Amino acid sequence: MTDLLKNPVFQDEAKAREWLEARVWPEGPTCPHCGNADEDKIRSLQGKAHRPGLYQCAECREQFTVTVKTVFERSKIPLSKWLAALFLMTASKKGISAHQAHRMLGISYKSTWFMMHRLREAMRSGGLEPLGGRGKDVEADETYFGKAEVLHVSPKRKGRPYTKRGKIFNNRPILALVERGGSVRSFHVAVADQATVCKIVRENVDSETKMHTDESKLYSKALMGVSRHRRVKHTAGEYVRGDVTTNTVESYFSVFKRGMRGTYQHCSEKHLHRYLAEFDFRHNNRIALGVNDTMRAENLAEGIVGKRLTYRRPDQA
Ligand SMILES: [Zn+2]
């Protein structure tokens, strides 16, 4: 891991910029303001008067660099450090803590922490094709991780909180959808009720899919809108019946929980969805799908476009 950081891309700003340009613009520079990609209408601005890597678009007359409209935009941290953080996060099997990354990168803990959250944002896979399809199996399951910061009250219980075995139950629910031999998508939801869960399935899973769940009432075939739905009866000690099982999604949850406890320990509720994005990204770019460390870093670099975090902390990063 330490050797990895000896790559010139992580020392030299010009090399870092060239590496990123090759990922973001495989066909040559594209203006992020108007979308112009005509090489005759984009001029590289060189010389001492300009920042390195600056281009001028003849179509909209705006100037740009490769970091405009990406998670790296307007950051004071050198691009080479961003790329080093990106490689550290994508090469580690279980994730890397901000403390460890800060020591390896030689930049402040606060800046490292913020940079890593921006990179997690780049790992989010929004607006993709639905999971599953004809002849494909998708498993859905929910789990709970950590205590919710806001006490959720049940409308059906006249405003009283949810309880489990007589005690107040206020853990953070997570729903995950895993296609066998394919990708995972996980969600932190405020409350895991039937309407919320089925809506997420409807929006993220192809209707021709065969769905696998446990016997929980959260999963209604009609509300999920899938052609086939099979259940295993965990309460009766049944975990596998033929090909009906939720073992894939359960093993995803155990990787997530082990990783969170081992590496990240404290995770506030408002950031939980970003940690989920990181574990989803690692699962979706795994060796078994033919993705090696370099390809994983490249896939993340391609995901930085248009993922600028909406909140900013000017004192950090
Ligand atoms: Zn333009």
XYZ file of C-alpha atoms and ligand atoms in Angstrom, residues 31-36 41-42 56-62 64, ligand 1:
17
model
C -16.297 21.907 -22.400
C -18.151 21.329 -19.089
C -20.133 24.555 -19.596
C -21.736 23.894 -23.001
C -20.735 20.320 -23.901
C -18.672 21.326 -26.946
C -13.140 24.901 -31.110
C -11.157 24.210 -27.932
C -10.795 28.026 -23.699
C -14.021 27.025 -25.447
C -14.699 28.948 -28.682
C -18.363 27.915 -28.615
C -19.394 29.519 -25.277
C -16.163 31.514 -24.705
C -15.790 30.079 -21.168
C -12.238 25.403 -17.952
Zn -18.255 25.776 -24.020
